[in-house]
Short mmCIF file of C-alpha atoms in Angstrom, two decimals:
data_model
loop_
_atom_site.label_atom_id
_atom_site.label_comp_id
_atom_site.label_asym_id
_atom_site.label_seq_id
_atom_site.Cartn_x
_atom_site.Cartn_y
_atom_site.Cartn_z
CA MET A 2 94.80 82.65 87.78
CA GLU A 3 92.92 81.45 90.80
CA GLY A 4 93.48 83.83 93.68
CA SER A 5 93.33 81.32 96.48
CA SER A 6 92.23 77.80 97.15
CA LYS A 7 88.75 77.35 98.61
CA GLU A 8 89.90 74.06 100.10
CA GLY A 9 88.48 74.09 103.63
CA ALA A 10 88.21 77.88 103.61
CA GLU A 11 85.72 79.45 106.02
CA ASP A 12 84.08 82.84 106.30
CA ALA A 13 85.33 85.20 108.97
CA ILE A 14 81.96 86.93 109.38
CA THR A 15 78.45 85.70 110.08
CA GLU A 16 75.39 85.68 107.84
CA GLU A 17 73.94 88.46 110.01
CA GLU A 18 76.92 90.65 109.17
CA MET A 19 76.60 89.90 105.46
CA VAL A 20 72.94 90.94 105.57
CA GLY A 21 73.71 94.02 107.69
CA THR A 22 76.34 95.22 105.23
CA ALA A 23 73.61 95.45 102.60
CA LEU A 24 71.34 97.79 104.60
CA SER A 25 69.59 100.45 102.57
CA GLN A 26 69.91 104.13 103.38
CA SER A 27 66.42 104.27 104.89
CA GLU A 28 67.16 101.28 107.13
CA VAL A 29 70.39 102.86 108.29
CA GLU A 30 68.70 106.17 109.06
CA GLN A 31 65.93 104.42 111.01
CA GLY A 32 68.39 102.40 113.10
CA GLN A 33 71.48 104.55 113.00
CA HIS A 34 74.03 103.09 115.38
CA GLN A 35 76.85 105.56 114.83
CA SER A 36 77.07 109.21 115.75
CA ARG A 37 76.64 111.85 113.07
CA LYS A 38 78.87 114.31 114.90
CA PRO A 39 81.67 115.83 112.81
CA ASN A 40 84.80 113.68 112.88
CA ALA A 41 88.34 113.84 111.58
CA PHE A 42 87.40 112.13 108.32
CA THR A 43 84.48 114.36 107.38
CA GLU A 44 86.27 117.50 108.48
CA LEU A 45 89.36 116.66 106.46
CA MET A 46 87.52 115.47 103.37
CA SER A 47 84.61 117.92 103.24
CA ARG A 48 86.66 120.45 101.34
CA LYS A 49 87.69 117.83 98.76
CA SER A 50 84.55 115.85 98.07
CA LYS A 51 81.06 117.33 97.80
CA ARG A 52 78.27 114.83 97.21
CA THR A 53 75.93 116.52 94.73
CA PRO A 54 73.06 114.25 93.63
CA ASP A 55 72.74 113.81 89.90
CA PRO A 56 69.20 114.96 88.97
CA THR A 57 69.34 112.86 85.81
CA ASN A 58 69.94 109.68 87.78
CA PRO A 59 66.84 108.45 89.61
CA THR A 60 68.93 106.12 91.79
CA THR A 61 70.79 108.89 93.58
CA LYS A 62 68.08 109.30 96.19
CA THR A 63 67.92 105.75 97.47
CA ALA A 64 69.93 102.57 97.83
CA THR A 65 68.16 99.27 98.08
CA ARG A 66 68.91 96.12 100.01
CA VAL A 67 70.57 93.38 98.03
CA PRO A 68 67.95 90.70 97.20
CA ALA A 69 67.71 87.68 99.50
CA GLY A 70 70.40 85.12 98.76
CA ARG A 71 72.81 87.77 97.44
CA ASP A 72 74.04 89.18 100.74
CA ARG A 73 77.66 88.63 99.72
CA ASP A 74 77.09 91.36 97.14
CA GLY A 75 76.12 93.89 99.82
CA LEU A 76 79.09 96.18 99.16
CA GLY A 77 77.89 96.79 95.62
CA ALA A 78 75.35 99.41 96.70
CA TYR A 79 78.10 101.65 98.08
CA ILE A 80 80.12 101.31 94.88
CA GLN A 81 77.17 101.97 92.59
CA ASP A 82 75.66 104.94 94.41
CA PRO A 83 77.83 106.20 97.27
CA ALA A 84 76.17 109.64 97.28
CA SER A 85 72.90 108.13 98.52
CA PHE A 86 74.46 107.19 101.87
CA PRO A 87 75.15 109.58 104.76
CA SER A 88 78.69 110.75 105.48
CA SER A 89 78.62 108.75 108.71
CA ILE A 90 78.88 105.65 106.48
CA VAL A 91 80.47 106.77 103.21
CA VAL A 92 83.51 108.75 104.28
CA HIS A 93 84.72 109.65 100.80
CA HIS A 94 84.20 108.75 97.17
CA ASP A 95 85.65 109.67 93.82
CA ALA A 96 85.73 108.14 90.35
CA ASP A 97 88.03 105.29 91.40
CA TRP A 98 87.36 104.52 95.06
CA VAL A 99 84.68 104.53 97.74
CA VAL A 100 85.69 104.59 101.40
CA ILE A 101 83.15 103.43 103.98
CA ARG A 102 83.08 102.67 107.66
CA ASP A 103 82.73 98.96 108.29
CA MET A 104 79.16 98.37 109.49
CA PHE A 105 80.53 95.84 112.00
CA PRO A 106 83.86 97.40 113.07
CA LYS A 107 86.30 95.10 114.79
CA ALA A 108 88.46 97.88 116.24
CA THR A 109 88.42 101.56 117.19
CA VAL A 110 88.87 102.54 113.53
CA HIS A 111 87.79 100.17 110.76
CA LEU A 112 87.35 101.32 107.17
CA LEU A 113 86.81 99.51 103.88
CA LEU A 114 88.32 100.76 100.62
CA LEU A 115 86.23 99.73 97.61
CA PRO A 116 87.56 100.02 94.05
CA ARG A 117 84.86 101.11 91.60
CA ASN A 118 86.20 99.51 88.43
CA PRO A 119 83.78 96.57 87.90
CA GLN A 120 86.41 94.45 86.17
CA ILE A 121 88.65 94.78 89.22
CA SER A 122 85.95 94.64 91.87
CA ALA A 123 84.59 91.30 90.67
CA GLN A 124 87.91 89.49 91.07
CA HIS A 125 89.44 87.70 94.02
CA PRO A 126 91.67 90.31 95.72
CA PHE A 127 94.80 88.23 95.09
CA ASP A 128 94.07 88.30 91.36
CA ALA A 129 93.14 91.99 91.38
CA LEU A 130 96.35 92.90 93.19
CA ALA A 131 98.41 90.92 90.66
CA ASN A 132 97.57 93.72 88.21
CA PRO A 133 100.51 96.18 88.46
CA ALA A 134 98.41 99.26 87.72
CA PHE A 135 95.74 98.39 90.25
CA LEU A 136 98.34 97.34 92.83
CA ALA A 137 100.00 100.76 92.58
CA SER A 138 96.63 102.49 92.98
CA ALA A 139 95.61 100.26 95.91
CA GLN A 140 98.88 100.74 97.76
CA ALA A 141 98.71 104.50 97.35
CA GLU A 142 95.08 104.59 98.50
CA ALA A 143 95.81 102.32 101.47
CA SER A 144 98.75 104.50 102.52
CA LYS A 145 96.59 107.63 102.36
CA TRP A 146 93.80 106.14 104.44
CA ARG A 147 96.18 104.61 106.96
CA HIS A 148 97.28 108.14 107.73
CA PHE A 149 93.69 109.36 107.96
CA ALA A 150 92.98 106.48 110.33
CA ALA A 151 96.02 107.51 112.34
CA ASN A 152 94.60 111.03 112.64
CA GLU A 153 91.32 109.55 113.84
CA LEU A 154 93.15 107.52 116.49
CA ARG A 155 94.97 110.66 117.61
CA ARG A 156 91.66 112.52 117.82
CA GLN A 157 89.95 109.79 119.81
CA LEU A 158 92.79 108.53 122.00
CA GLY A 159 95.49 111.18 121.99
CA ALA A 160 94.45 112.70 125.32
CA SER A 161 95.22 109.37 127.01
CA SER A 162 98.60 108.82 125.37
CA ALA A 163 101.76 109.74 127.28
CA THR A 164 103.69 110.02 124.01
CA GLU A 165 101.28 112.74 122.90
CA SER A 166 101.69 114.88 126.02
CA ALA A 167 104.41 117.20 124.69
CA ARG A 168 102.57 117.71 121.41
CA ARG A 169 99.29 118.47 123.18
CA ALA A 170 101.02 120.87 125.58
CA ALA A 171 102.52 122.76 122.64
CA MET A 172 99.15 122.96 120.89
CA GLU A 173 97.44 124.22 124.04
CA ALA A 174 100.11 126.79 124.89
CA ASP A 175 99.25 130.48 124.98
CA GLU A 176 101.27 130.93 121.78
CA PRO A 177 101.19 127.60 119.91
CA PRO A 178 103.47 127.16 116.88
CA THR A 179 101.87 128.50 113.72
CA ASP A 180 103.75 125.90 111.68
CA ALA A 181 102.53 122.35 112.39
CA ALA A 182 105.95 121.04 111.36
CA LYS A 183 107.41 122.70 114.47
CA LEU A 184 105.16 120.75 116.83
CA PRO A 185 106.66 117.85 118.77
CA PRO A 186 106.06 114.73 116.66
CA GLY A 187 103.95 112.92 119.23
CA ARG A 188 102.96 109.30 118.79
CA ASP A 189 103.28 107.51 115.45
CA TRP A 190 99.67 106.41 115.20
CA ALA A 191 100.13 105.18 111.63
CA GLN A 192 102.12 102.21 112.90
CA GLU A 193 99.02 101.19 114.86
CA VAL A 194 97.00 100.72 111.64
CA HIS A 195 96.92 97.72 109.29
CA ALA A 196 95.83 97.78 105.64
CA GLY A 197 95.20 94.47 103.93
CA VAL A 198 92.81 91.98 102.37
CA HIS A 199 91.44 88.70 103.64
CA ALA A 200 92.78 85.55 102.00
CA HIS A 201 89.20 84.25 101.81
CA PRO A 202 86.89 87.27 101.57
CA SER A 203 83.36 86.84 102.88
CA MET A 204 81.98 89.54 100.56
CA HIS A 205 82.22 89.36 96.78
CA HIS A 206 83.47 92.84 95.92
CA VAL A 207 87.16 93.57 96.41
CA HIS A 208 87.66 95.50 99.63
CA ILE A 209 90.74 96.53 101.54
CA HIS A 210 90.51 96.70 105.33
CA VAL A 211 92.13 99.69 107.04
CA ILE A 212 91.90 98.80 110.71
CA SER A 213 93.56 99.86 113.94
CA ARG A 214 95.33 97.04 115.68
CA ASP A 215 93.58 97.31 119.08
CA MET A 216 90.65 94.92 118.34
CA HIS A 217 88.64 96.89 120.90
CA SER A 218 85.03 96.60 119.75
CA GLY A 219 81.76 95.09 120.84
CA ARG A 220 81.44 93.77 117.28
CA MET A 221 84.44 91.48 117.77
CA LYS A 222 82.45 88.49 119.00
CA HIS A 223 84.21 85.23 118.22
CA ARG A 224 87.49 83.50 117.39
CA LYS A 225 87.17 83.87 113.63
CA HIS A 226 86.63 87.61 113.93
CA TYR A 227 89.84 87.93 115.90
CA ASN A 228 91.99 85.53 113.90
CA SER A 229 90.93 87.03 110.59
CA PHE A 230 92.90 90.14 111.54
CA ASN A 231 95.67 88.65 113.67
CA THR A 232 96.99 85.78 111.57
CA PRO A 233 98.31 85.62 107.97
CA PHE A 234 94.63 85.42 106.95
CA LEU A 235 94.98 89.22 106.65
CA VAL A 236 97.51 89.94 103.90
CA ASP A 237 99.07 93.39 103.97
CA VAL A 238 98.79 95.32 100.72
CA THR A 239 102.55 95.91 100.80
CA ASP A 240 103.12 92.13 100.52
CA PHE A 241 101.78 92.04 96.96
CA PRO A 242 102.29 90.71 94.40
CA LEU A 243 102.27 87.28 96.06
CA ALA A 244 104.42 84.43 94.82
CA GLY A 245 102.54 81.56 93.23
CA ASP A 246 103.51 79.20 96.05
CA ASP A 247 102.72 81.61 98.91
CA VAL A 248 100.97 79.55 101.61
CA ARG A 249 98.50 82.37 102.22
CA ARG A 250 96.82 81.37 98.97
CA HIS A 251 95.45 78.37 100.87
CA PRO A 252 93.89 79.83 104.05
CA GLY A 253 91.68 76.80 104.72
CA ARG A 254 94.61 74.41 104.45
CA GLN A 255 96.65 76.59 106.82
CA GLY A 256 93.82 76.74 109.37
CA TYR A 257 94.33 80.40 110.23
CA LEU A 258 90.82 81.00 111.56
CA GLU A 259 91.01 77.92 113.82
CA ALA A 260 94.44 78.78 115.23
CA ASP A 261 95.04 79.39 118.93
CA LEU A 262 94.08 82.88 120.08
CA MET A 263 97.24 84.93 120.62
CA CYS A 264 97.18 88.40 122.14
CA TRP A 265 98.32 90.81 119.44
CA ARG A 266 100.21 92.91 121.97
CA CYS A 267 101.89 90.59 124.48
CA GLY A 268 101.73 87.27 122.63
CA LYS A 269 99.96 85.36 125.38
CA ASN A 270 98.27 82.18 124.13
CA PHE A 271 94.62 81.80 125.10
CA GLY A 272 94.00 78.61 123.15
CA ARG A 273 90.30 78.61 122.26
CA ALA A 274 89.22 80.66 125.31
CA PHE A 275 87.73 83.64 123.52
CA ALA A 276 85.99 85.10 126.58
CA ARG A 277 89.30 85.17 128.46
CA LEU A 278 91.00 86.81 125.49
CA LYS A 279 88.30 89.51 125.40
CA GLU A 280 88.83 90.29 129.08
CA HIS A 281 92.57 90.44 128.50
CA LEU A 282 92.17 92.74 125.50
CA GLU A 283 90.29 95.23 127.66
CA GLU A 284 93.33 95.48 129.91
CA GLU A 285 95.68 95.67 126.95
CA PHE A 286 93.62 98.42 125.37
CA GLU A 287 93.95 100.64 128.43
CA GLN A 288 97.72 100.15 128.49
CA TRP A 289 98.10 100.52 124.72
CA ARG A 290 96.22 103.80 124.45
CA GLY A 291 98.20 105.15 127.40
CA GLU A 292 101.57 104.55 125.76
#
């Protein structure tokens, strides 16, 4: 089965981003652009996943750049040898999945979930997710990491959120509840997180985006970046399996990436005026995180 039509389909990311995704460990360490401070992900997962290099495997010390002309295969290095990358990039890995931070995040939280089964990983995501066993695994993994992403949003933005005020007050009280279940519920950050695949992936290996909806990032630089996450070009994992006649199988024909720019929060139409949308999103971000 062909996952989607390539008729008129375009990439949502640039060649620079494809190359950057394939950075080696040494290149990342020399030009590290993200903090190595402890975060919600590493704190929560450190007790579950210890990266112990395999002394019998000479590749566990390094990860190499994908050869020139194969930049679309850049995610393969993380799948093959996740332990060679720092925890600031590879958040978690086990026998079935690798979870990494997107090297070019388009929002406050942006993760990629990479299946390690080579027979699955080499397929178009629509075909991979037509497999009932893999679909069940992918939906469970996406649900788990949506909630981790929600915890990260709470950690980063909770102090600014009015809905979190009662919960924070209870946690900071002289005698806070010893049972977390007795805390005020606070904001439902999980509803602020999407988990889905692109109808026309720019990278070869299957990857599921787990991304907060705010689109607040300096890496979000053009219309295709924005529309790839705010039109049916992003297909939620809960929508699978897709019907054979689902229009999302033909992203080029539907013109999702070329569609008018619509604010994800208020619905205002900015046409093709990306700079105006970016200014508007700054205002929306301040209001959104304060909810």
